[in-house]
PDB file of C-alpha atoms and ligand atoms in Angstrom:
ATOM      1  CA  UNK A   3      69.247  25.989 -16.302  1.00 90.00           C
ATOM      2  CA  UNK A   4      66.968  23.136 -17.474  1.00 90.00           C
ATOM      3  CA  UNK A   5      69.877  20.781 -17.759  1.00 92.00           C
ATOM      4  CA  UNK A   6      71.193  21.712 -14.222  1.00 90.00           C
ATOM      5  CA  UNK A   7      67.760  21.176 -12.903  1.00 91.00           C
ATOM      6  CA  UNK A   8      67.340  18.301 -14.430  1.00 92.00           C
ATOM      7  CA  UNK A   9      70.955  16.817 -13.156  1.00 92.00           C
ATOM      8  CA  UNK A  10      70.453  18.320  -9.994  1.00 89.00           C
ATOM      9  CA  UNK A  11      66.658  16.257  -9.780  1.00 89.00           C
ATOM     10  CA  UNK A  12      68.381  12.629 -11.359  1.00 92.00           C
ATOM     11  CA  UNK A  13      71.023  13.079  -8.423  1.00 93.00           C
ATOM     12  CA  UNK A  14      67.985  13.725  -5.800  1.00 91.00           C
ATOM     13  CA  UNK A  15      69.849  17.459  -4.865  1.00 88.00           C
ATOM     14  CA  UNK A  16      66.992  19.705  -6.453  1.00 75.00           C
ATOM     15  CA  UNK A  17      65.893  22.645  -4.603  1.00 86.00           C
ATOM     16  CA  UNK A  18      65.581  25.669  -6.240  1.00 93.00           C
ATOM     17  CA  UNK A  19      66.573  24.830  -9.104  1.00 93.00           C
ATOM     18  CA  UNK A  20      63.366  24.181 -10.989  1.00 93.00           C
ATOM     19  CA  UNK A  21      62.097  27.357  -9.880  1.00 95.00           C
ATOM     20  CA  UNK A  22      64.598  29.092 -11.272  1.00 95.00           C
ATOM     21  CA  UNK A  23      64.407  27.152 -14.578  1.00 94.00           C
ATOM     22  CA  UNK A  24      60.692  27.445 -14.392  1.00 96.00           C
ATOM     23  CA  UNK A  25      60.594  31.191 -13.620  1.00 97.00           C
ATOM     24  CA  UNK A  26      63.362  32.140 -16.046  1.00 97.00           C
ATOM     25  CA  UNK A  27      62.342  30.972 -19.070  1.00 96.00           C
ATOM     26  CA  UNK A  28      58.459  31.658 -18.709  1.00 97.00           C
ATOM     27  CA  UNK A  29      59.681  35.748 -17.678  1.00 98.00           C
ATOM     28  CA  UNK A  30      62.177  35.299 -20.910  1.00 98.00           C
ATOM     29  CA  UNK A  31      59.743  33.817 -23.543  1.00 98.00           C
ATOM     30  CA  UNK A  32      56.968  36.511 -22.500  1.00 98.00           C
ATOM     31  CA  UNK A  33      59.697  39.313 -23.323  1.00 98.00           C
ATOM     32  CA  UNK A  34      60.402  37.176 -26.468  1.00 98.00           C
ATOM     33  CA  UNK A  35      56.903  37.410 -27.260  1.00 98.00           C
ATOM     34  CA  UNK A  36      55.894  40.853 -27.069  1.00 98.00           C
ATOM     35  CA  UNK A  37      59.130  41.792 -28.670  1.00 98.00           C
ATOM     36  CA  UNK A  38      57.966  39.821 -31.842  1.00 98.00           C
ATOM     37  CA  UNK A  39      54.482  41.433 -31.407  1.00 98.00           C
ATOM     38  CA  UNK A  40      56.246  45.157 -31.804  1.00 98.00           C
ATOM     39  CA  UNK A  41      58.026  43.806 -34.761  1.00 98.00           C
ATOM     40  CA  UNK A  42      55.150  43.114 -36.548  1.00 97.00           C
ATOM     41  CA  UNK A  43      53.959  46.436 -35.639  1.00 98.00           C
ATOM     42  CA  UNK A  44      49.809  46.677 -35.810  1.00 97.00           C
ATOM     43  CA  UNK A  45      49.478  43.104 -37.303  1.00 97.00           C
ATOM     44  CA  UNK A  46      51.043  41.453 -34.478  1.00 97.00           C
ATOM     45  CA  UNK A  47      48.046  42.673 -32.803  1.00 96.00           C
ATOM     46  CA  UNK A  48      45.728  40.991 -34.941  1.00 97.00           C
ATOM     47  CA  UNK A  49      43.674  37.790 -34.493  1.00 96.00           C
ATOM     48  CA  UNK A  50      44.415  35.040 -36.890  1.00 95.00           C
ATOM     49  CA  UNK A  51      48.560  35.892 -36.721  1.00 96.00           C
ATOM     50  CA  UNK A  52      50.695  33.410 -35.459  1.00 96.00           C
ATOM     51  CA  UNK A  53      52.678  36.157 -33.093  1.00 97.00           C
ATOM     52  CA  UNK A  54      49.360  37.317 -31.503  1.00 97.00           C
ATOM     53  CA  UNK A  55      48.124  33.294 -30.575  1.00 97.00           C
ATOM     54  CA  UNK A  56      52.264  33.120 -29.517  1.00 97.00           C
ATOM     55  CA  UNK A  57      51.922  36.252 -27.369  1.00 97.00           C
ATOM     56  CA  UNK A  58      48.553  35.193 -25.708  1.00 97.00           C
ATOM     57  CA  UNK A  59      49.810  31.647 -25.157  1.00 97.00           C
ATOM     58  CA  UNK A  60      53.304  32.102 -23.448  1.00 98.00           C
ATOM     59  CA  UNK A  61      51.575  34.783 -20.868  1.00 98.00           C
ATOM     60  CA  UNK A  62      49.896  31.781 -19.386  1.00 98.00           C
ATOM     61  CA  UNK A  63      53.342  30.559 -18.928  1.00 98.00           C
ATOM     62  CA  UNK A  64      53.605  33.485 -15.771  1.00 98.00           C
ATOM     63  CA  UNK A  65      50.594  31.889 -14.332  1.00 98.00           C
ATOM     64  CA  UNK A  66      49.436  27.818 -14.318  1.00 97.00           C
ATOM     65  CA  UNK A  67      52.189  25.477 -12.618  1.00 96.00           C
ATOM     66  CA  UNK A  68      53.041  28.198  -9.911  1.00 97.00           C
ATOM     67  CA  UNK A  69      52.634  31.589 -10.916  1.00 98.00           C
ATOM     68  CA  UNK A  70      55.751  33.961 -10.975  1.00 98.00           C
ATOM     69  CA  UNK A  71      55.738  35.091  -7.543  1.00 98.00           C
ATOM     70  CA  UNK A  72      55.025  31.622  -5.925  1.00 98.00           C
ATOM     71  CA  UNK A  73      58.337  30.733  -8.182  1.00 98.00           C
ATOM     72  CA  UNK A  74      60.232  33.911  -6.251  1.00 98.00           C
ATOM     73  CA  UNK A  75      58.710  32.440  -2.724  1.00 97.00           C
ATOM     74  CA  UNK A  76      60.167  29.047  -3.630  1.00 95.00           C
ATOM     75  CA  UNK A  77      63.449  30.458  -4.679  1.00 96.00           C
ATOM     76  CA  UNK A  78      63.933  33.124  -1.875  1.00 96.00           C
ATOM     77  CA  UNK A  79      62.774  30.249   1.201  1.00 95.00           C
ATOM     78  CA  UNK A  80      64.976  27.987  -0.186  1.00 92.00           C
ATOM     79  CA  UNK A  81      68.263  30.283  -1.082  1.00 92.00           C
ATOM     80  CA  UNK A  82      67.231  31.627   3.067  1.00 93.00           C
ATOM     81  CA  UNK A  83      66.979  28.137   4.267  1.00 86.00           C
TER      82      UNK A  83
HETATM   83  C1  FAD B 119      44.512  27.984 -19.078  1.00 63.88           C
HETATM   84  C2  FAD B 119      44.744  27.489 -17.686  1.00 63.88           C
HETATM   85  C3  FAD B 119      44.992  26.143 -17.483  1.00 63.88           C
HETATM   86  C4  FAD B 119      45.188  25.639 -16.200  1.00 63.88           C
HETATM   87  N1  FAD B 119      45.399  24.307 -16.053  1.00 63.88           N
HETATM   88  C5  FAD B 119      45.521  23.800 -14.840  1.00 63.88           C
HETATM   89  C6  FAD B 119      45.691  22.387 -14.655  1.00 63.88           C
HETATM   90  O1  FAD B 119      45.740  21.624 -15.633  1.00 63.88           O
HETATM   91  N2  FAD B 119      45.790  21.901 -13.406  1.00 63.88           N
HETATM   92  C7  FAD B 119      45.732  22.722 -12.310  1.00 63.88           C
HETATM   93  O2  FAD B 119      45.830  22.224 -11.191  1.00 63.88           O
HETATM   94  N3  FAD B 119      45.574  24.055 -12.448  1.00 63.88           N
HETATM   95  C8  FAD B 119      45.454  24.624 -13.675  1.00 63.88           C
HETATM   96  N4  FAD B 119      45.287  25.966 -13.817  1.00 63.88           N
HETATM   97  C9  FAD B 119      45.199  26.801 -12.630  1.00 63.88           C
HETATM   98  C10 FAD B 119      46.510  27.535 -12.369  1.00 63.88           C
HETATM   99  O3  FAD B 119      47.471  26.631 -11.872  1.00 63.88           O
HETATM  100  C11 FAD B 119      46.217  28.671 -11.396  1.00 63.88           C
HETATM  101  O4  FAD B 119      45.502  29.670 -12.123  1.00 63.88           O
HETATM  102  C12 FAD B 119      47.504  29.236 -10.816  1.00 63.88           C
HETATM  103  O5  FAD B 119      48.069  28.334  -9.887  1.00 63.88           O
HETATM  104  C13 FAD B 119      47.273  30.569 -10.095  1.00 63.88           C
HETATM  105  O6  FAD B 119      46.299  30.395  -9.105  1.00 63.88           O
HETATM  106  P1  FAD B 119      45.050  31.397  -9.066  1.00 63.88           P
HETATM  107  O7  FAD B 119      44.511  31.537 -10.436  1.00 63.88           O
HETATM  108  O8  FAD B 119      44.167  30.902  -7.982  1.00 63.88           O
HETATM  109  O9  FAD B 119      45.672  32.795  -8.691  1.00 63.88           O
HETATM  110  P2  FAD B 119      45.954  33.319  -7.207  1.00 63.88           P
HETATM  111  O10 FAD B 119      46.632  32.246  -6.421  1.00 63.88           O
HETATM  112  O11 FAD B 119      44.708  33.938  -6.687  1.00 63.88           O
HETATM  113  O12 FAD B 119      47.033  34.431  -7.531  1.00 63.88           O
HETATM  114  C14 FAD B 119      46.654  35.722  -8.034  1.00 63.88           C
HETATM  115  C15 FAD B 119      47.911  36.581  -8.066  1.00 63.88           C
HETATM  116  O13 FAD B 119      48.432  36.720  -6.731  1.00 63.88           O
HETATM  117  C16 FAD B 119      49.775  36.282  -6.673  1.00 63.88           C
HETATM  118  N5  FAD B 119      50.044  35.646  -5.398  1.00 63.88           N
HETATM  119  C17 FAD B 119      49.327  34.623  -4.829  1.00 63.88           C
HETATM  120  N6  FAD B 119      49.875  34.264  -3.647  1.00 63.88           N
HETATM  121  C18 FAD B 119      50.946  35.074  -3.456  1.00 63.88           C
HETATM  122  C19 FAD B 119      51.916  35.198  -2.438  1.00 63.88           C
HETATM  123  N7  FAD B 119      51.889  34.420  -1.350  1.00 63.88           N
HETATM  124  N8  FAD B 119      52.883  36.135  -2.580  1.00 63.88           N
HETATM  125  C20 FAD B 119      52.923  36.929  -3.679  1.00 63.88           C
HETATM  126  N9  FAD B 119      52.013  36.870  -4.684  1.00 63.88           N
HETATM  127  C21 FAD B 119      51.047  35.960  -4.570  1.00 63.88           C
HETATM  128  C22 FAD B 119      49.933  35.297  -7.822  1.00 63.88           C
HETATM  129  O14 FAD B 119      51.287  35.211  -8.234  1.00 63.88           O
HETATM  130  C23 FAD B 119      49.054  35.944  -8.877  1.00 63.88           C
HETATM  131  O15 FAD B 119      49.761  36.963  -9.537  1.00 63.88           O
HETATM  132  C24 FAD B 119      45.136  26.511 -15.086  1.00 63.88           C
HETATM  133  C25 FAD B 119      44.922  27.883 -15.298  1.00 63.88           C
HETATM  134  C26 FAD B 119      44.725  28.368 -16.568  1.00 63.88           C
HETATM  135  C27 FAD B 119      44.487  29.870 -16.757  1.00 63.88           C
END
């Protein structure tokens, strides 16, 4: 999806496409995340593990550079257009 949006940006054609990139892979890595949090059962939870500054770092990803719902707005307006 990156690639495509990428190729689809070079050849001046982008329209959804890094919305859908964008939204994707910031939903994905946030179910990534917590599933590595449950893996490491109660010390997954705990400050000073890598998994817990991973999990609290990718849920920003949902939120700064359009949040997940302006992403769905983007995609929706355009695939409507
Ligand atoms: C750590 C951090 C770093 C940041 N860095 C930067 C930066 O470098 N530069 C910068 O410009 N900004 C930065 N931001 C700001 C970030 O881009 C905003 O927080 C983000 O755009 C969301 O805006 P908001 O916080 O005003 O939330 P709001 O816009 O108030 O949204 C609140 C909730 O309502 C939802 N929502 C809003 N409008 C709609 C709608 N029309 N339909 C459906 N749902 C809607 C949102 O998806 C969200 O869930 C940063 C934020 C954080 C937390």
């Amino acid at each position: 999806m990156v690639l495509e949006a990428a190729r689809a940006h070079d050849a001046g054609e982008d329209r959804h496409e890094p919305s859908c990139a964008k939204y994707f892979c910031s939903e994905m890595v946030g179910r990534v995340a917590d599933r590595a949090v449950q893996v490491y059962g109660g010390m997954g939870y705990m400050r000073g593990v890598a998994v817990e500054r991973f999990y609290r770092d990718v849920r920003l990803f949902r939120i700064y550079e359009g949040t997940s719902q302006i992403q769905q707005l983007a995609i929706a307006r355009d695939l409507l257009r």
